[in-house]
CSV table of C-alpha atoms and ligand atoms in Angstrom, one decimal:
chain,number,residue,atom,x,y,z
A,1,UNK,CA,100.0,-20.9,-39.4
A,2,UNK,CA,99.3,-19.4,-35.9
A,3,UNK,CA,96.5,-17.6,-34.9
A,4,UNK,CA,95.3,-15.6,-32.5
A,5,UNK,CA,92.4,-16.4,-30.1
A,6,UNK,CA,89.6,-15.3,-32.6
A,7,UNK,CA,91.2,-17.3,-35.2
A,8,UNK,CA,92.8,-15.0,-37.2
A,9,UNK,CA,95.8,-16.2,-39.0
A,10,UNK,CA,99.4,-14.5,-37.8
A,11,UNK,CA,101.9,-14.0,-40.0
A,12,UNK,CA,104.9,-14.9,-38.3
A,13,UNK,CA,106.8,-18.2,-37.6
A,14,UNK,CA,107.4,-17.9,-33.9
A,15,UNK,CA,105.4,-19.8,-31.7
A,16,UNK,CA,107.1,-17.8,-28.9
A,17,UNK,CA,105.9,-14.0,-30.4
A,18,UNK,CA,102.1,-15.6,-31.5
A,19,UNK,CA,102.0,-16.6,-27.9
A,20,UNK,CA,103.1,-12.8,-26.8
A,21,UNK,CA,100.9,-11.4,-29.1
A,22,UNK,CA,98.2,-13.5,-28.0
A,23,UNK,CA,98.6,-12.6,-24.0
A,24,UNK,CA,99.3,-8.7,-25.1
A,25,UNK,CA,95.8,-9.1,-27.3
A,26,UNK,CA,94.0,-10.0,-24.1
A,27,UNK,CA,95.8,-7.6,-21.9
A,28,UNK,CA,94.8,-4.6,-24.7
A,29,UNK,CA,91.2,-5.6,-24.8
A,30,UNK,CA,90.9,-6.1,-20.6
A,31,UNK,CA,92.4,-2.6,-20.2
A,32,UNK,CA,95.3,-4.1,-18.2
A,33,UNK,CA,98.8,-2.4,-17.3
A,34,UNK,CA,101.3,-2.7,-19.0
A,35,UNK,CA,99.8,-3.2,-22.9
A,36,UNK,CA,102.8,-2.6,-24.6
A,37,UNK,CA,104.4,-5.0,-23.2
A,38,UNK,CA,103.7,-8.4,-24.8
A,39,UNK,CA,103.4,-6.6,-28.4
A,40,UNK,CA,107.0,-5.5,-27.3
A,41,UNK,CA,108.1,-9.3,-26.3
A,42,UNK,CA,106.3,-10.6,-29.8
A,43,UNK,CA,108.4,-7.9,-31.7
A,44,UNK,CA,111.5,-9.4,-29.9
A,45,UNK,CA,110.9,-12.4,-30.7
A,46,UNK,CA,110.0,-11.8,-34.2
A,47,UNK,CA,111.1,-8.8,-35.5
A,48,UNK,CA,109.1,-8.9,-38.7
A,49,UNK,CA,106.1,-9.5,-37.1
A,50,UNK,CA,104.0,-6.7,-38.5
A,51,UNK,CA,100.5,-7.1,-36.9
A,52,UNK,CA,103.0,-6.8,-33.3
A,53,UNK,CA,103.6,-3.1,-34.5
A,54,UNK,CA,100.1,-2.7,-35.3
A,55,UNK,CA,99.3,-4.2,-31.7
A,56,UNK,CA,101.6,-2.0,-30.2
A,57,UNK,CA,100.5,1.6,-31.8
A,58,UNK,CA,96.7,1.2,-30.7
A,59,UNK,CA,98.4,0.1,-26.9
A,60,UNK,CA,100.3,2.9,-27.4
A,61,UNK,CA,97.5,5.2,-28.6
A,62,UNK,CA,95.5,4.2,-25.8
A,63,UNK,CA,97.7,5.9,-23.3
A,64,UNK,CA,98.2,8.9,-25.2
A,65,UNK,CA,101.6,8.3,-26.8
A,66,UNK,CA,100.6,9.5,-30.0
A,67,UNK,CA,104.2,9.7,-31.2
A,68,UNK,CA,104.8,6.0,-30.5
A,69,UNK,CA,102.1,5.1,-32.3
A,70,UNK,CA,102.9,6.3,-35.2
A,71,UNK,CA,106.1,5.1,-35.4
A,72,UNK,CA,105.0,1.4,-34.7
A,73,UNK,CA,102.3,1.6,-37.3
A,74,UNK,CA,104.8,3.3,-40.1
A,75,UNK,CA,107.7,0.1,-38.6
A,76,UNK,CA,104.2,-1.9,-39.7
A,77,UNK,CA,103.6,-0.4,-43.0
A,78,UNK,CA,107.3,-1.6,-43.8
A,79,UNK,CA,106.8,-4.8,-42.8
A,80,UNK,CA,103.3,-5.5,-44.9
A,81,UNK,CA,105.1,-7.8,-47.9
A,82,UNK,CA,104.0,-11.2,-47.0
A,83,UNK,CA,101.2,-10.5,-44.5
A,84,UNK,CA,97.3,-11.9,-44.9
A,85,UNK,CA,94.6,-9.7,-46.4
A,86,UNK,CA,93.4,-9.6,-42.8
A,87,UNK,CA,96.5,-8.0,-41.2
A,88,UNK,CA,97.4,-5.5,-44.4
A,89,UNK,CA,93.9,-4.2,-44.0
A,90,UNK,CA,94.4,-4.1,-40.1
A,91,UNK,CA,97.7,-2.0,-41.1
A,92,UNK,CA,96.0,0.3,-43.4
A,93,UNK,CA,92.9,1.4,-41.0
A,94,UNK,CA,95.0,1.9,-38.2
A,95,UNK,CA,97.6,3.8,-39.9
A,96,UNK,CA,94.3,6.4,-41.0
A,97,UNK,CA,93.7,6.3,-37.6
A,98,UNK,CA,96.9,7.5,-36.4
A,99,UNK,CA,97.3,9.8,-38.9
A,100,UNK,CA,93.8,11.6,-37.5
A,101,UNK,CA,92.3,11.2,-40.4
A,102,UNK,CA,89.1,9.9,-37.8
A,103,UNK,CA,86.2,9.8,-40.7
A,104,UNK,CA,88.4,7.6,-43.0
A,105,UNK,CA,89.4,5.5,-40.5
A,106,UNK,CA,86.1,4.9,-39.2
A,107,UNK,CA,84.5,3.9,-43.1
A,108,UNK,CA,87.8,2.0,-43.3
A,109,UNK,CA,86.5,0.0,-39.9
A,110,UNK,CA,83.0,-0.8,-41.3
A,111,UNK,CA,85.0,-2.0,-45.0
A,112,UNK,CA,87.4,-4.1,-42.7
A,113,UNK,CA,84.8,-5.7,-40.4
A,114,UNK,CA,82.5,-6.6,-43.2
A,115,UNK,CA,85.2,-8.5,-44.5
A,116,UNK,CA,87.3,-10.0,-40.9
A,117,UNK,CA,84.5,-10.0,-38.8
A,118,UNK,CA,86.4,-11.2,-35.9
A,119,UNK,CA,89.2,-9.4,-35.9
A,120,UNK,CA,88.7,-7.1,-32.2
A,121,UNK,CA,92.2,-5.5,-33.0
A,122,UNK,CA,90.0,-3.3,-35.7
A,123,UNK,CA,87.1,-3.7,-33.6
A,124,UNK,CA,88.4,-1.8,-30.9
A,125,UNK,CA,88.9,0.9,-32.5
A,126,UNK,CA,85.2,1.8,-32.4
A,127,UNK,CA,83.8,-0.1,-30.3
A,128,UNK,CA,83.6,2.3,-27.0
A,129,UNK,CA,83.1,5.8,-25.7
A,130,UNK,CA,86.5,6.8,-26.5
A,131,UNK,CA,86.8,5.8,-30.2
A,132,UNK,CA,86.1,6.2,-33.9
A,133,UNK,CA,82.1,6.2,-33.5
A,134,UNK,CA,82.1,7.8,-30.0
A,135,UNK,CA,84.2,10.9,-31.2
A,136,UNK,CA,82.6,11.2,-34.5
A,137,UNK,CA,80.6,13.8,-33.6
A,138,UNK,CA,78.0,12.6,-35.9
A,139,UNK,CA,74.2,12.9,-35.1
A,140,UNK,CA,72.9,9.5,-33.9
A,141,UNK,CA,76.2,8.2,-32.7
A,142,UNK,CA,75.1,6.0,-29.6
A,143,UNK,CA,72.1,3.7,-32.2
A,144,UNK,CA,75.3,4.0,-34.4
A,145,UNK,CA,77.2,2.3,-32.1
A,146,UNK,CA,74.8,-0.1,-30.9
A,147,UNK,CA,74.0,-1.2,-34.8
A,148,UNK,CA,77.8,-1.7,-34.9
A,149,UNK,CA,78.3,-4.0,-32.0
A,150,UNK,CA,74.8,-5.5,-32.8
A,151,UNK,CA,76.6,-7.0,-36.2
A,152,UNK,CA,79.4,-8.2,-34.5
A,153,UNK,CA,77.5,-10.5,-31.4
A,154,UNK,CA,76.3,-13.4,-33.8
A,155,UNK,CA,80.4,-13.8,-35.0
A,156,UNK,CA,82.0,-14.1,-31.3
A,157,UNK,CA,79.7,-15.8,-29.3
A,158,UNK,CA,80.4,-15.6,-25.6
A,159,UNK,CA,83.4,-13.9,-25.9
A,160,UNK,CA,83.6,-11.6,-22.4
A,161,UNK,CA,85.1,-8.7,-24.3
A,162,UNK,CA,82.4,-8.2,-26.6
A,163,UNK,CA,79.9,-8.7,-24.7
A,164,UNK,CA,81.4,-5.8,-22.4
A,165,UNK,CA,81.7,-3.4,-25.3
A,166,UNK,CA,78.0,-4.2,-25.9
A,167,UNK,CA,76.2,-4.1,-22.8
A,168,UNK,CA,78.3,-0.2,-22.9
A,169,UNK,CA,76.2,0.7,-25.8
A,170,UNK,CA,73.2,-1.1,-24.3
A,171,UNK,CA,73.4,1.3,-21.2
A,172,UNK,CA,74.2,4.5,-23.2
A,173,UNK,CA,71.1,3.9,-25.5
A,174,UNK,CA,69.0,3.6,-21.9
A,175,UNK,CA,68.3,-0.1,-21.9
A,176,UNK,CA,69.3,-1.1,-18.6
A,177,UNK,CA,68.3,-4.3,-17.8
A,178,UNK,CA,69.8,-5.4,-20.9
A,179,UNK,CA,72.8,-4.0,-20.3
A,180,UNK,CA,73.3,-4.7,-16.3
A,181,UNK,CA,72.6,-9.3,-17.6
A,182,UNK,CA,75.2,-8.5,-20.3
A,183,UNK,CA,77.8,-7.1,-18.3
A,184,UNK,CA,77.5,-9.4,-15.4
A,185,UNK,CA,77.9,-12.1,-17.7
A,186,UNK,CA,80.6,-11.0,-19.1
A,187,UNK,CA,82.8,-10.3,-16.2
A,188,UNK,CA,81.6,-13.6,-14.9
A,189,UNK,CA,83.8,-14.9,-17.7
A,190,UNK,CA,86.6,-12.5,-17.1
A,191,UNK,CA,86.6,-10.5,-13.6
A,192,UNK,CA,89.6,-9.0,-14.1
A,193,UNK,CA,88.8,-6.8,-17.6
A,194,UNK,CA,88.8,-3.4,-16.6
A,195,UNK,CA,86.4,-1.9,-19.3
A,196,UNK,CA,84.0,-4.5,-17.9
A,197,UNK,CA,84.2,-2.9,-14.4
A,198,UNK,CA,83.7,0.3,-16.0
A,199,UNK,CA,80.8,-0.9,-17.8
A,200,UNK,CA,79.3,-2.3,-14.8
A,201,UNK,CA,79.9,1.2,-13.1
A,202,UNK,CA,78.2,2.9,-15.5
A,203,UNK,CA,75.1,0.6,-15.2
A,204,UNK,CA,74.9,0.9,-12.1
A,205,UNK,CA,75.2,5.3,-12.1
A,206,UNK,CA,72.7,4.7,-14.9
A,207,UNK,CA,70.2,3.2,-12.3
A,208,UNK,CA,71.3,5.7,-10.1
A,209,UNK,CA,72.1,2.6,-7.8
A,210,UNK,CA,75.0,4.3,-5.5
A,211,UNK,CA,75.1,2.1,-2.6
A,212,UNK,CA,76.2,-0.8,-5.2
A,213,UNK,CA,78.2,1.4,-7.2
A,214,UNK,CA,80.6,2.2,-4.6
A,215,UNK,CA,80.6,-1.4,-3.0
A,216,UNK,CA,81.5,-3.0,-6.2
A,217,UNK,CA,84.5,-0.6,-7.1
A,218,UNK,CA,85.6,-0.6,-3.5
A,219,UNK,CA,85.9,-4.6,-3.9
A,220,UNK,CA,87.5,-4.2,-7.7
A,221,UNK,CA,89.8,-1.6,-7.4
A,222,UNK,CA,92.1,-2.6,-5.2
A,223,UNK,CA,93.2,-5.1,-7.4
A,224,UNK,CA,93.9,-3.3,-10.2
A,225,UNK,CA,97.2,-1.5,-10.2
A,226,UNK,CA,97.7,1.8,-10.6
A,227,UNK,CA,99.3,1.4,-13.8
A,228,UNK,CA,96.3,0.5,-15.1
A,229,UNK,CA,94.7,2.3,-18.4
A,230,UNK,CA,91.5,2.8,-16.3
A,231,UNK,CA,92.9,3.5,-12.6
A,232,UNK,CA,92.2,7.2,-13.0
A,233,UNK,CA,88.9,6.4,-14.9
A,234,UNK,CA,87.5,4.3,-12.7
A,235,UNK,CA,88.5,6.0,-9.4
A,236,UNK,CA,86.5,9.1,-10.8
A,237,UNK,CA,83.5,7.1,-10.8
A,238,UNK,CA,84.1,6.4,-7.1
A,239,UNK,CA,84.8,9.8,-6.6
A,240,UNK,CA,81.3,11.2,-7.6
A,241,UNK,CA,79.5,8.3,-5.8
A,242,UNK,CA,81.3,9.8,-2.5
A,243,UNK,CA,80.5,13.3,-3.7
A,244,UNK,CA,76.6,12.3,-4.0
A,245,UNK,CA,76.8,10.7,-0.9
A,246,UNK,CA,78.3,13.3,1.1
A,247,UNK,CA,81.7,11.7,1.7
A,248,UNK,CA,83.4,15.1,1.1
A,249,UNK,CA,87.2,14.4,2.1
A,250,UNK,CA,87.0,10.7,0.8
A,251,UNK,CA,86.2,12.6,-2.3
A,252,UNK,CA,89.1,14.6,-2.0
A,253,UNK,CA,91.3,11.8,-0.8
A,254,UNK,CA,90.8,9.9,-3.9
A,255,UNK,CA,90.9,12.8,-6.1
A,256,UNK,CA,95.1,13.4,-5.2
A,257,UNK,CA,95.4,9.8,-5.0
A,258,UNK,CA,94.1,8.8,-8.3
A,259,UNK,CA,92.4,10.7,-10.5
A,260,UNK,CA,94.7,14.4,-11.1
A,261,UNK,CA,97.5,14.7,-13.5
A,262,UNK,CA,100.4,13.9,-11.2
A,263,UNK,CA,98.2,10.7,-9.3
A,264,UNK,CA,96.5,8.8,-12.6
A,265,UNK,CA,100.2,7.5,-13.7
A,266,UNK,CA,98.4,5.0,-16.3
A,267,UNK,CA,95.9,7.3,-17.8
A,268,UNK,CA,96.1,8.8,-21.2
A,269,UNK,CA,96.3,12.8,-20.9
A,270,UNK,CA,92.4,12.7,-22.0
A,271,UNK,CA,91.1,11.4,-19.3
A,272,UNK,CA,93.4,12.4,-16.6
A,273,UNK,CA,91.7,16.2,-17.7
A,274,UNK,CA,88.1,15.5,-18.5
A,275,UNK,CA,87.8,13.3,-14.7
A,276,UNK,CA,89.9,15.9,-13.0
A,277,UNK,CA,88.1,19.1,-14.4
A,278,UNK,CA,84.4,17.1,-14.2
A,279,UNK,CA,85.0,16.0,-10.5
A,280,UNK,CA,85.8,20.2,-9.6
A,281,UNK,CA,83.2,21.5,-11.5
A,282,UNK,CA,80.8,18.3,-10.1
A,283,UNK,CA,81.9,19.3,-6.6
A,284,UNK,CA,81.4,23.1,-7.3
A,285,UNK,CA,77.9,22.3,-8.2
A,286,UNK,CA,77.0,20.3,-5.2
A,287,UNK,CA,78.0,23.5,-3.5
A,288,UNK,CA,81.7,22.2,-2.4
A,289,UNK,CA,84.3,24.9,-1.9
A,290,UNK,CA,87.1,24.2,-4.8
A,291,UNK,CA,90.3,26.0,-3.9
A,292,UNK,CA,91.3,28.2,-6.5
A,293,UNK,CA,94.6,26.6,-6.9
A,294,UNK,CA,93.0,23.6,-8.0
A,295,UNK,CA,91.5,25.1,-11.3
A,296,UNK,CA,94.3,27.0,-11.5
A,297,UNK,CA,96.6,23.8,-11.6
A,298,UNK,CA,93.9,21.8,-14.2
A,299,UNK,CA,93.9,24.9,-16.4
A,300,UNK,CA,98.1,24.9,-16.8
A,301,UNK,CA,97.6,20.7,-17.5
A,302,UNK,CA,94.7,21.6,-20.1
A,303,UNK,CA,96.8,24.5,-21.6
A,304,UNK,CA,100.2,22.1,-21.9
A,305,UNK,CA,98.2,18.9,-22.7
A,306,UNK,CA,95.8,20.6,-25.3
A,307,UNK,CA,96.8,23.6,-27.2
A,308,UNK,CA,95.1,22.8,-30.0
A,309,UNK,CA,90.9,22.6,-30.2
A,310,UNK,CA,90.0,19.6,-32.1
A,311,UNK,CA,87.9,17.2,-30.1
A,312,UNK,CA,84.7,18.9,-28.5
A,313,UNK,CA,84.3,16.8,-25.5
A,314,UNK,CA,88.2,17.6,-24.6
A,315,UNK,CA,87.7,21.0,-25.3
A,316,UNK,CA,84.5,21.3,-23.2
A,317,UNK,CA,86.7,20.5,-20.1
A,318,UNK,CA,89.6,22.5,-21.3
A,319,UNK,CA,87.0,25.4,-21.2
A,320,UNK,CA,85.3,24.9,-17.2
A,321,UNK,CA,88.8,24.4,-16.8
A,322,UNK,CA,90.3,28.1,-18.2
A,323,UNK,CA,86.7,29.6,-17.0
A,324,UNK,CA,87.1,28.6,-13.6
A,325,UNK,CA,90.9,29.6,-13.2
A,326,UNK,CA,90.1,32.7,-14.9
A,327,UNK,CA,92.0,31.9,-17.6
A,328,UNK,CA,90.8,34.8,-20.0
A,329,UNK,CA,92.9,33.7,-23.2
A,330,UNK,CA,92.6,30.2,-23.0
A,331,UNK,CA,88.7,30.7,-22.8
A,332,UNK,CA,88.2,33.0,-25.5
A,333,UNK,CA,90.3,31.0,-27.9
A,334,UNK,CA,87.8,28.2,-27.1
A,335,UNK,CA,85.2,30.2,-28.0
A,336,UNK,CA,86.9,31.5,-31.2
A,337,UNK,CA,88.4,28.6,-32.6
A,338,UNK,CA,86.2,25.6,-32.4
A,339,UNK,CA,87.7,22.6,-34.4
A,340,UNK,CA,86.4,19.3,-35.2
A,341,UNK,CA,83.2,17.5,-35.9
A,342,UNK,CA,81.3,18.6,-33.4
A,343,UNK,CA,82.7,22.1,-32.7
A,344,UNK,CA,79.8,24.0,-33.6
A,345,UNK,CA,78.5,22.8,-29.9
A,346,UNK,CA,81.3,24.0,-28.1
A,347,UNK,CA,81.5,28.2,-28.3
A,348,UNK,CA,78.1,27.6,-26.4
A,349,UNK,CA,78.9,25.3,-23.8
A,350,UNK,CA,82.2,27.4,-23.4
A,351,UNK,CA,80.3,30.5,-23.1
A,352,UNK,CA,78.1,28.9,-20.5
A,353,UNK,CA,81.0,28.2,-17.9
A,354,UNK,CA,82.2,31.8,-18.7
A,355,UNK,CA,79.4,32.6,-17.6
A,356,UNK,CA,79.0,30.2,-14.5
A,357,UNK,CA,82.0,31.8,-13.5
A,358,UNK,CA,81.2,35.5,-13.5
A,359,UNK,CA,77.7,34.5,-11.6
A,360,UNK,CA,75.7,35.1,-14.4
A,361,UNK,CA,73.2,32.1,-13.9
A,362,UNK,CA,70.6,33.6,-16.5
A,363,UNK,CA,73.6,33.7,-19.8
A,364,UNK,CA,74.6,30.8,-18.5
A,365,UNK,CA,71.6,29.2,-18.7
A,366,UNK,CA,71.1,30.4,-22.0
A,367,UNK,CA,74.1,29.3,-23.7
A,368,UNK,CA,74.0,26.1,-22.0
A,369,UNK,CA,70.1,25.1,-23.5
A,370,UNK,CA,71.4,26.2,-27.0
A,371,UNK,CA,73.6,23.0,-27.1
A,372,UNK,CA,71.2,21.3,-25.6
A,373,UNK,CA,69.2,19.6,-28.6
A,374,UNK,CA,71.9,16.7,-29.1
A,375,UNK,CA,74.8,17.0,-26.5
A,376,UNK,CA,75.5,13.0,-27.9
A,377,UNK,CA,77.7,14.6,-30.5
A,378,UNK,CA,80.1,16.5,-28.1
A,379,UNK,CA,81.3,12.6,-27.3
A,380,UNK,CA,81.7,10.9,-23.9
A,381,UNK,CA,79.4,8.8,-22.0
A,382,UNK,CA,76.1,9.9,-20.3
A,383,UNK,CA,77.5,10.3,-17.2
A,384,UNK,CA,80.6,12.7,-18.3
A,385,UNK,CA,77.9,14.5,-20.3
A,386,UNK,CA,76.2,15.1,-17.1
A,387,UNK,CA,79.0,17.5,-16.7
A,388,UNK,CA,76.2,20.2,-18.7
A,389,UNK,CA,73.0,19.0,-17.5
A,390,UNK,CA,74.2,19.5,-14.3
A,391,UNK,CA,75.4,22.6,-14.8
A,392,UNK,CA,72.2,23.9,-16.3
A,393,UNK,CA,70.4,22.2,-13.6
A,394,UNK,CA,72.5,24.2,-10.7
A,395,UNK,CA,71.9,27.8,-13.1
A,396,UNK,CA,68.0,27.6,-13.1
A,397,UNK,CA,68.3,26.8,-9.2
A,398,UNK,CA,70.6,29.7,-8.5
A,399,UNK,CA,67.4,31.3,-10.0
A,400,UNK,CA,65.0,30.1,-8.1
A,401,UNK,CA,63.3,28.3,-11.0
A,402,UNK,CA,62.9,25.0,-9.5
A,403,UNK,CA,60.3,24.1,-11.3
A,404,UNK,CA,62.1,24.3,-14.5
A,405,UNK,CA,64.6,22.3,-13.4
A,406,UNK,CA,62.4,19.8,-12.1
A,407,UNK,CA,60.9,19.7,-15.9
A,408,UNK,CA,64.6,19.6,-17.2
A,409,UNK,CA,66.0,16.6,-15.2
A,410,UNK,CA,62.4,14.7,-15.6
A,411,UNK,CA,62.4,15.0,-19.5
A,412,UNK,CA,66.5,14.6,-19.8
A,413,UNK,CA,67.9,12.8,-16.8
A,414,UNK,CA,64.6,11.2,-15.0
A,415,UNK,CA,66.7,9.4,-12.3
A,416,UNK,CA,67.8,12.5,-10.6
A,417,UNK,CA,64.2,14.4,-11.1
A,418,UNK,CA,63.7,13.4,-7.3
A,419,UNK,CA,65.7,15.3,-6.4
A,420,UNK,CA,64.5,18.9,-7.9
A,421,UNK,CA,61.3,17.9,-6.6
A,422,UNK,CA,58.9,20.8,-4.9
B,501,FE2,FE1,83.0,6.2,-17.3
């Protein structure tokens, strides 16, 4: 029987669609273009290759083609007669998953990995900022994924994926070092795996290291292609790195040339709105002039991309989106019809940018500290969360209250209390 490069057997009979599968596995797990592609080539080659489908709706998920996902995990779910425990179980959590049912998917994770702890297909799912744990909304979501990834480490060894996944939840629970020896090591054993980039990005905004930031992605990027998952992603970080550092119209540049709806051609809809709308409202905040047309622009994406609420951290930048445009209806409905796990953290945050918007520093700074106790839940990483803390930080300083702000970033963000110092 084949299997794949954890050693999980593959029910199929072709060597030539185990060795597609195989490639298309590592090309999911690197973040590289193109992910469909060799679960596409395995399916051709075996057309009852079920796990393939399986494969191919989480690649598809991952770009935001929700409705191809779900009909290569239902072309799965007809295909389970025959298959290992392994890949029927696979089947099963992901079709929850695509289904949205995100809280059975997730208990149907921790079931399947107790079981097939080396299946990373599953592992995925949960495994970084934009899955199952991260979106949970639940309190305690960051240790939750750290325990998670923590169980996994003694069953892969020095596999480079895991250990990327791992040194993320190292650097999102504050441990730094830890996470900075993890990641290097890891990319030492794959350069080319895009989440591992990103990981090492984060580390180094974590250590609020900017000069090696932008020098690493500057020597990365360029050989990743566009069509990359992470392109926009990743190109965001860069983005804020020139905005810190002054670099104005690079910031700019690489916002049309990478990061908006019609430039990040490989992103998923998710993140093409949360980096667009976070690198405006960042800009606004370092007190960079945002032409109106450029909320305005976001706002229509957020409004065609999003109609529903559901998912606070993509409603949080569906709201500075409407609230900067002026986009009265879009914001209220925000504020009236939070959805989802964590939406009883959103009216607040919403009302905040209302406020921002109107000039009103002191509601603003109100609503914003009333989300405050555990923004973790909303979802997102640190540094997208910063998208508030910032905020808050810029509303006491339009009051004067430096000091307060100074207190705020030294308890909450202590690598940028320099700089509200007196
Ligand atoms: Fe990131």
């Amino acid at each position: 029987m084949y299997k794949d490069r954890y050693g999980n057997a593959l029910t199929t009979t072709s060597q030539a669609a185990a060795d597609a599968y195989e490639r298309a596995l590592d090309r999911l797990l690197a973040g590289r273009p193109e992910m469909d592609a060799g679960f596409l080539a395995a399916i051709e080659a075996d057309p009852g290759f079920a796990a393939a489908y399986a494969g191919l709706s989480r690649a598809r998920q991952t770009v935001g083609d929700m409705a191809g996902a779900q009909a290569a995990i239902a072309q799965a779910q007809t295909l389970v007669g025959g298959v290992t425990a392994r890949e029927a179980s696979q089947i099963h959590m992901l079709s929850l998953m695509m289904g949205g049912k995100g809280a059975e998917a997730l208990q149907a994770v921790y079931d399947h990995m107790d079981r097939f702890s080396r299946d990373a297909v599953v592992a995925q799912t949960s495994s970084s900022i934009y899955g199952l744990i991260g979106f949970s909304g639940q309190p305690g979501r960051e240790a939750q994924m750290l325990a998670f990834l923590s169980r996994l480490m003694p069953h892969y060894g020095e596999d480079w994926w895991l250990m990327s996944q791992y040194a993320f939840a190292l650097c999102e629970t504050g441990q730094l070092a830890q996470a900075g020896d993890m990641i290097d090591r890891s990319l030492a054993l794959n350069p080319d795996n895009a989440h591992g980039a990103h990981v090492r990005s984060h580390v180094s905004y974590e250590e609020g290291d900017v000069d090696s930031g932008i020098a690493y992605l500057k020597e990365w990027l360029p050989g990743y292609a566009k069509a990359g998952v992470m392109h926009g992603h990743l190109s965001w970080h860069q983005a804020l790195w020139m905005l810190q550092t002054g670099d104005v119209a690079g910031m700019w540049a690489l916002l049309d040339d990478a990061v908006t709806p019609d430039a990040a051609i490989g992103g998923a809809p998710l993140s093409v709105l949360v980096d667009t709308a976070s690198l405006l409202h960042r800009a606004e905040l370092a007190g960079v002039a945002v032409p109106q047309e450029r909320w305005v622009s976001i706002s229509e994406f957020a409004a065609r991309a999003f109609p529903r609420t559901g998912n606070a951290f993509v409603d949080m930048h569906v709201a500075v989106s409407h609230a900067m445009a002026g986009e009265a209806s879009g914001i209220s409905r925000i504020i009236s019809e939070p959805a989802g796990p964590a939406s009883d953290l959103v009216p607040s945050i919403a009302q905040g940018f209302q406020d921002m918007a109107r000039r009103d520093w002191a509601g603003a700074a109100r609503h914003f500290k009333s989300a405050m106790a555990d923004t973790a839940r909303i979802g997102g990483s640190r540094a997208q969360r910063d998208l508030v803390e910032h905020s808050l930080l810029a509303c006491l300083m339009r009051q004067g209250l430096r000091a307060e702000a100074h207190d705020l970033a030294a308890l909450r963000r202590p690598v940028i209390a320099g700089a509200y110092a007196s």
